[in-house]
Every structure is written in C-alpha cells, then in structure tokens.
Amino acid sequence: MDWKTLQALLSGVNKYSTAFSRIWLSVVFVFRVLVYVVAAERVWGDEQKDFDCNTRQPGCTNVCYDHFFPISHIRLWALQLIFVTCPSLLVIMHVAYREDRERKNREKNGENCPKLYSNTGKKHGGLWWTYLFSLIFKLVIEILFLYLLHKMWDSFNLPRLVQCTKVDPCPNTVDCYIARPTEKRVFTYFMVGASSICIVLTVCEIFYLIFKRVFQRARKWRKSTKRSVSYSKASTCHCHVKSEEKDNKSQPRCVA
C-alpha cells in the first residue's frame, strides 16, 4: 500500500478543514501510519510461523492460529486506516464538483456572470452536510474497529499462552505460545490510544460544527428581528406624524 499517495490526497482536505481536523490528520499520519509502516509491520511480520504449539498433529497449529487470530492485528489496522481516511475524500470530491459547476457556468454565461458560489470551499449548504457526514462516518468506523479488536482479543490483551481445546484435528487440549507477546501488547495499546485520541478529536469537531451553525443561525435571526422591529417603529412614527399633520390641517384657524 502506498501511504504517500494517500497522504498527498488527504493533504488537500486541510484547505477546507477546521483546526480539529488538521490535528486529527497529523495524529493519523504521525502516530498511526508512521508507526504502522516503520515498526508495527516488523514486530508482527509473519506471526503464523512464530506461533508454536506443543503438538506435532498435522494441521493443529494452523487451526489453533486461525481460532485465536481470525484476522491479524496488522491487517485489521490497515483496513481501519483505509476506511477512516477515505471519507475525507468525499469533501474533496464535493469541492471539485462545485468548481466544475462554476467553470461550466462561466463558459455558458461569460466571465462576468454572477457566481454560483461565493467560495467553492466554504462549508455551507450541501458541503456542510458532506463534511458532517464524513466526520460521523469516521467516528462510527473508529468505534467499530475498536469494538472488533476488543471482542476478538479480550480487552486488547495478548497472553503468552493460549490453549486450544476441542478444536479438530487437535488432540484434547493443546498449549500454544505467541511470539513476542509483550512487544505486541505494547504496540496494541499504543494503536488503541491513538485511535481513542482520534475519536475525541472527531467528537469535538462534530460539536464544534453544530454549535457554530446554531450560533450563526441565531445571529441571523436576531439581525432579522432587529430589522423588522426597527422597520415597524419607523413606519409607526411615520404614520403618527402624518396623522398629526392631518389633525392640524382639520383644526380651524382663528382670524384676528
């Protein structure tokens, strides 16, 4: 997998992102992708060869390994990183769609025609909803993968000894040993911690977007209310002045 290409694509999202999303992207590439590429892949390697069982029964070692490791940590993290980073591409695609519409509008109506968007990268209208949906999707994916990791390996723990019981073709109870369990446990906790930080940042950004949108709507409503009140006061005063002028004209003047 070419992580540099993915990083180059996601770097374009920074132009349309909030501060929370920029921090999130830094955490993903520094504490997750970099650690994954530099260290985690070497720690796990081909862990199936290092999975040692105290039996020579043909096929027992492979079956026990598949029983305790239905999917490798390293492959699960690769899938998690792909699924988590891809929703950000939706924002780039939406902005590209807006720019294409703007270009076609100029070609059709001329360079001096009114613009369809004041700023194609500004988060309002459909782009705001696309951005919010991408955040919610990332949050769901992060929580789902953490749940899978917790469910498969019992609280992210990797014991030194696992016992394979009542699994054909293994005879009775077979003891199997995981290679470098402490080192793998440390990297597992590290990746889980980085994922938890990303979850917190995503939640903060979702609340930030929603509260900012509510504040903007409330401010617009207040401005419109003030304008309507000032207009009604002005019209009332104007009508009052007119009524006074009519009353003055209708009163008889005394002639000396």
Coordinates of C-alpha atoms in Angstrom, one line a residue:
M1 CA 0.0 0.0 0.0
D2 CA 1.3 3.4 -1.0
W3 CA 0.7 5.6 2.1
K4 CA 2.5 8.6 0.5
T5 CA -0.2 8.8 -2.3
L6 CA -2.9 8.7 0.3
Q7 CA -1.2 11.4 2.4
A8 CA -0.9 13.6 -0.7
L9 CA -4.6 13.2 -1.4
L10 CA -5.7 13.9 2.2
S11 CA -3.4 16.9 2.5
G12 CA -5.7 18.7 0.2
V13 CA -8.5 18.4 2.8
N14 CA -6.6 20.7 5.1
K15 CA -7.7 23.7 2.9
Y16 CA -11.3 23.0 3.8
S17 CA -10.9 21.6 7.3
T18 CA -11.1 23.0 10.8
A19 CA -8.3 23.1 13.4
F20 CA -9.6 19.8 14.9
S21 CA -9.4 18.0 11.6
R22 CA -5.9 19.3 10.9
I23 CA -4.8 17.9 14.3
W24 CA -6.6 14.6 13.6
L25 CA -4.8 14.2 10.3
S26 CA -1.4 14.9 12.0
V27 CA -2.2 12.2 14.6
V28 CA -3.2 9.7 12.0
F29 CA -0.1 10.1 9.9
V30 CA 2.5 10.6 12.7
F31 CA 1.2 8.3 15.4
R32 CA -0.6 5.7 13.3
V33 CA 0.6 5.4 9.7
L34 CA 4.2 6.1 10.5
V35 CA 4.2 3.7 13.5
Y36 CA 2.4 1.1 11.4
V37 CA 4.9 1.3 8.5
V38 CA 8.1 1.7 10.5
A39 CA 7.6 -0.5 13.5
A40 CA 4.3 -2.5 13.7
E41 CA 4.8 -4.4 10.4
R42 CA 8.2 -5.6 11.6
V43 CA 7.0 -6.6 15.0
W44 CA 4.2 -8.8 13.7
G45 CA 5.9 -9.9 10.4
D46 CA 4.8 -13.5 9.6
E47 CA 3.4 -14.2 13.0
Q48 CA 1.9 -17.5 12.0
K49 CA 5.4 -19.1 11.6
D50 CA 6.3 -17.9 15.2
F51 CA 3.1 -19.4 16.6
D52 CA 4.4 -22.5 18.4
C53 CA 2.2 -25.4 19.7
N54 CA 3.3 -28.4 21.8
T55 CA 2.0 -31.0 19.3
R56 CA 3.0 -32.5 16.0
Q57 CA -0.5 -33.2 14.9
P58 CA -0.7 -32.1 11.2
G59 CA -2.9 -29.1 10.8
C60 CA -3.4 -28.4 14.5
T61 CA -1.1 -25.4 14.6
N62 CA -2.8 -23.8 11.7
V63 CA -6.3 -24.4 13.1
C64 CA -5.4 -23.1 16.5
Y65 CA -3.8 -20.0 15.0
D66 CA -7.0 -19.3 12.9
H67 CA -9.1 -19.9 16.0
F68 CA -7.3 -17.3 18.1
F69 CA -6.4 -14.9 15.3
P70 CA -9.3 -14.8 12.8
I71 CA -7.7 -11.7 11.4
S72 CA -4.2 -10.3 12.1
H73 CA -3.7 -7.1 14.0
I74 CA -1.6 -5.6 11.3
R75 CA -4.2 -6.3 8.6
L76 CA -7.1 -5.1 10.8
W77 CA -5.2 -1.8 11.4
A78 CA -4.6 -1.4 7.7
L79 CA -8.3 -1.8 6.9
Q80 CA -9.1 0.6 9.7
L81 CA -6.7 3.3 8.4
I82 CA -8.1 2.9 4.9
F83 CA -11.8 3.1 6.0
V84 CA -11.1 6.0 8.4
T85 CA -9.2 8.2 5.9
C86 CA -11.4 7.6 2.8
P87 CA -14.4 9.7 4.0
S88 CA -12.3 12.8 3.9
L89 CA -12.0 12.3 0.1
L90 CA -15.8 13.0 -0.1
V91 CA -15.1 16.6 0.8
I92 CA -12.5 17.0 -2.0
M93 CA -14.9 15.4 -4.5
H94 CA -17.7 17.8 -3.4
V95 CA -15.5 20.8 -3.8
A96 CA -14.3 19.6 -7.2
Y97 CA -18.0 19.2 -8.2
R98 CA -18.6 22.8 -7.2
E99 CA -15.6 24.1 -9.1
D100 CA -16.7 22.2 -12.2
R101 CA -20.2 23.7 -11.9
E102 CA -18.6 27.2 -11.6
R103 CA -16.5 26.6 -14.6
K104 CA -19.4 25.4 -16.8
N105 CA -21.4 28.4 -15.6
R106 CA -18.7 30.8 -16.7
E107 CA -18.3 29.1 -20.1
K108 CA -22.1 29.3 -20.7
N109 CA -22.8 32.8 -19.4
G110 CA -19.5 34.6 -19.7
E111 CA -16.7 35.6 -17.3
N112 CA -18.7 38.5 -15.8
C113 CA -21.8 36.3 -14.9
P114 CA -22.9 36.0 -11.3
K115 CA -21.1 33.3 -9.4
L116 CA -23.0 30.2 -8.2
Y117 CA -20.9 30.0 -5.0
S118 CA -19.2 32.9 -3.2
N119 CA -16.5 30.4 -2.2
T120 CA -16.4 26.8 -3.5
G121 CA -14.5 25.6 -0.5
K122 CA -16.7 27.3 2.2
K123 CA -18.6 24.9 4.3
H124 CA -22.2 25.9 3.7
G125 CA -25.2 24.2 2.1
G126 CA -24.5 20.7 0.8
L127 CA -20.8 20.9 1.5
W128 CA -21.5 21.4 5.2
W129 CA -23.6 18.3 5.3
T130 CA -21.0 16.3 3.3
Y131 CA -18.3 17.4 5.8
L132 CA -20.5 16.5 8.8
F133 CA -21.4 13.1 7.2
S134 CA -17.7 12.3 6.7
L135 CA -17.0 13.0 10.4
I136 CA -19.9 10.8 11.6
F137 CA -18.7 8.0 9.3
K138 CA -15.1 8.3 10.6
L139 CA -16.4 8.2 14.2
V140 CA -18.5 5.1 13.5
I141 CA -15.6 3.3 11.8
E142 CA -13.2 4.0 14.6
I143 CA -15.6 2.8 17.3
L144 CA -16.5 -0.3 15.2
F145 CA -12.9 -1.4 14.8
L146 CA -12.1 -0.8 18.4
Y147 CA -15.0 -3.0 19.3
L148 CA -13.9 -5.7 16.9
L149 CA -10.3 -5.6 18.4
H150 CA -11.7 -5.8 21.9
K151 CA -14.1 -8.6 21.1
M152 CA -11.6 -10.8 19.3
W153 CA -8.7 -10.5 21.7
D154 CA -10.3 -9.9 25.1
S155 CA -9.6 -6.3 26.2
F156 CA -6.7 -5.8 23.7
N157 CA -4.6 -8.3 25.7
L158 CA -2.2 -10.8 24.2
P159 CA -1.3 -13.6 26.6
R160 CA 1.9 -15.6 26.3
L161 CA 0.0 -18.9 26.4
V162 CA -3.3 -19.8 24.6
Q163 CA -5.0 -23.2 25.0
C164 CA -6.7 -24.8 22.0
T165 CA -9.5 -27.0 23.3
K166 CA -12.0 -29.1 21.4
V167 CA -10.8 -27.9 18.0
D168 CA -10.3 -30.6 15.4
P169 CA -7.9 -32.0 14.5
C170 CA -6.1 -31.1 17.7
P171 CA -6.0 -33.9 20.4
N172 CA -7.6 -32.8 23.7
T173 CA -6.0 -29.5 25.0
V174 CA -3.1 -28.1 23.1
D175 CA -0.9 -25.3 24.5
C176 CA 0.3 -22.7 22.0
Y177 CA 2.7 -19.8 22.5
I178 CA 2.6 -16.4 20.9
A179 CA 6.0 -14.9 19.8
R180 CA 7.0 -11.5 21.5
P181 CA 3.6 -11.1 23.3
T182 CA 4.8 -8.1 25.4
E183 CA 6.1 -6.2 22.5
K184 CA 2.9 -6.8 20.5
R185 CA 0.8 -5.8 23.6
V186 CA 2.7 -2.5 23.8
F187 CA 2.0 -1.7 20.2
T188 CA -1.6 -2.7 20.5
Y189 CA -2.2 -0.4 23.4
F190 CA -0.4 2.4 21.6
M191 CA -2.6 2.0 18.5
V192 CA -5.7 1.8 20.6
G193 CA -4.6 5.0 22.4
A194 CA -4.0 6.8 19.1
S195 CA -7.4 5.7 17.8
S196 CA -9.0 7.0 21.0
I197 CA -7.4 10.4 20.6
C198 CA -8.8 10.5 17.0
I199 CA -12.3 9.6 18.3
V200 CA -12.1 12.5 20.9
L201 CA -11.0 15.0 18.2
T202 CA -13.7 13.8 15.8
V203 CA -16.4 14.2 18.5
C204 CA -15.1 17.7 19.3
E205 CA -15.2 18.7 15.7
I206 CA -18.8 17.5 15.3
F207 CA -20.0 19.5 18.3
Y208 CA -17.9 22.5 17.0
L209 CA -19.6 22.4 13.6
I210 CA -23.1 22.0 15.0
F211 CA -22.7 24.7 17.7
K212 CA -21.2 27.1 15.1
R213 CA -24.0 26.5 12.7
V214 CA -26.6 27.1 15.5
F215 CA -24.8 30.3 16.6
Q216 CA -24.8 31.6 13.0
R217 CA -28.5 30.9 12.6
A218 CA -29.3 32.5 15.9
R219 CA -27.3 35.6 15.0
K220 CA -29.1 35.9 11.6
W221 CA -32.4 35.5 13.4
R222 CA -31.5 38.3 15.8
K223 CA -30.5 40.6 13.0
S224 CA -33.7 39.9 11.1
T225 CA -35.7 40.5 14.2
K226 CA -34.0 43.8 14.9
R227 CA -34.6 44.9 11.3
S228 CA -38.3 44.1 11.5
V229 CA -38.6 45.9 14.8
S230 CA -36.8 49.0 13.6
Y231 CA -38.9 49.0 10.4
S232 CA -42.1 48.7 12.3
K233 CA -41.1 51.5 14.6
A234 CA -40.1 53.7 11.7
S235 CA -43.4 53.1 9.9
T236 CA -45.4 53.7 13.2
C237 CA -43.6 57.0 13.7
H238 CA -44.2 58.0 10.1
C239 CA -47.9 57.2 10.3
H240 CA -48.1 59.2 13.6
V241 CA -46.5 62.2 12.0
K242 CA -49.0 62.1 9.1
S243 CA -51.9 61.8 11.5
E244 CA -50.7 64.8 13.4
E245 CA -50.4 66.8 10.2
K246 CA -54.0 65.9 9.2
D247 CA -55.3 66.9 12.7
N248 CA -53.5 70.3 12.4
K249 CA -55.0 70.9 9.0
S250 CA -58.5 70.0 10.1
Q251 CA -58.4 72.4 13.1
P252 CA -60.0 75.9 12.3
R253 CA -57.7 78.9 12.4
C254 CA -58.7 82.0 14.4
V255 CA -58.8 85.3 12.5
A256 CA -58.0 88.4 14.5

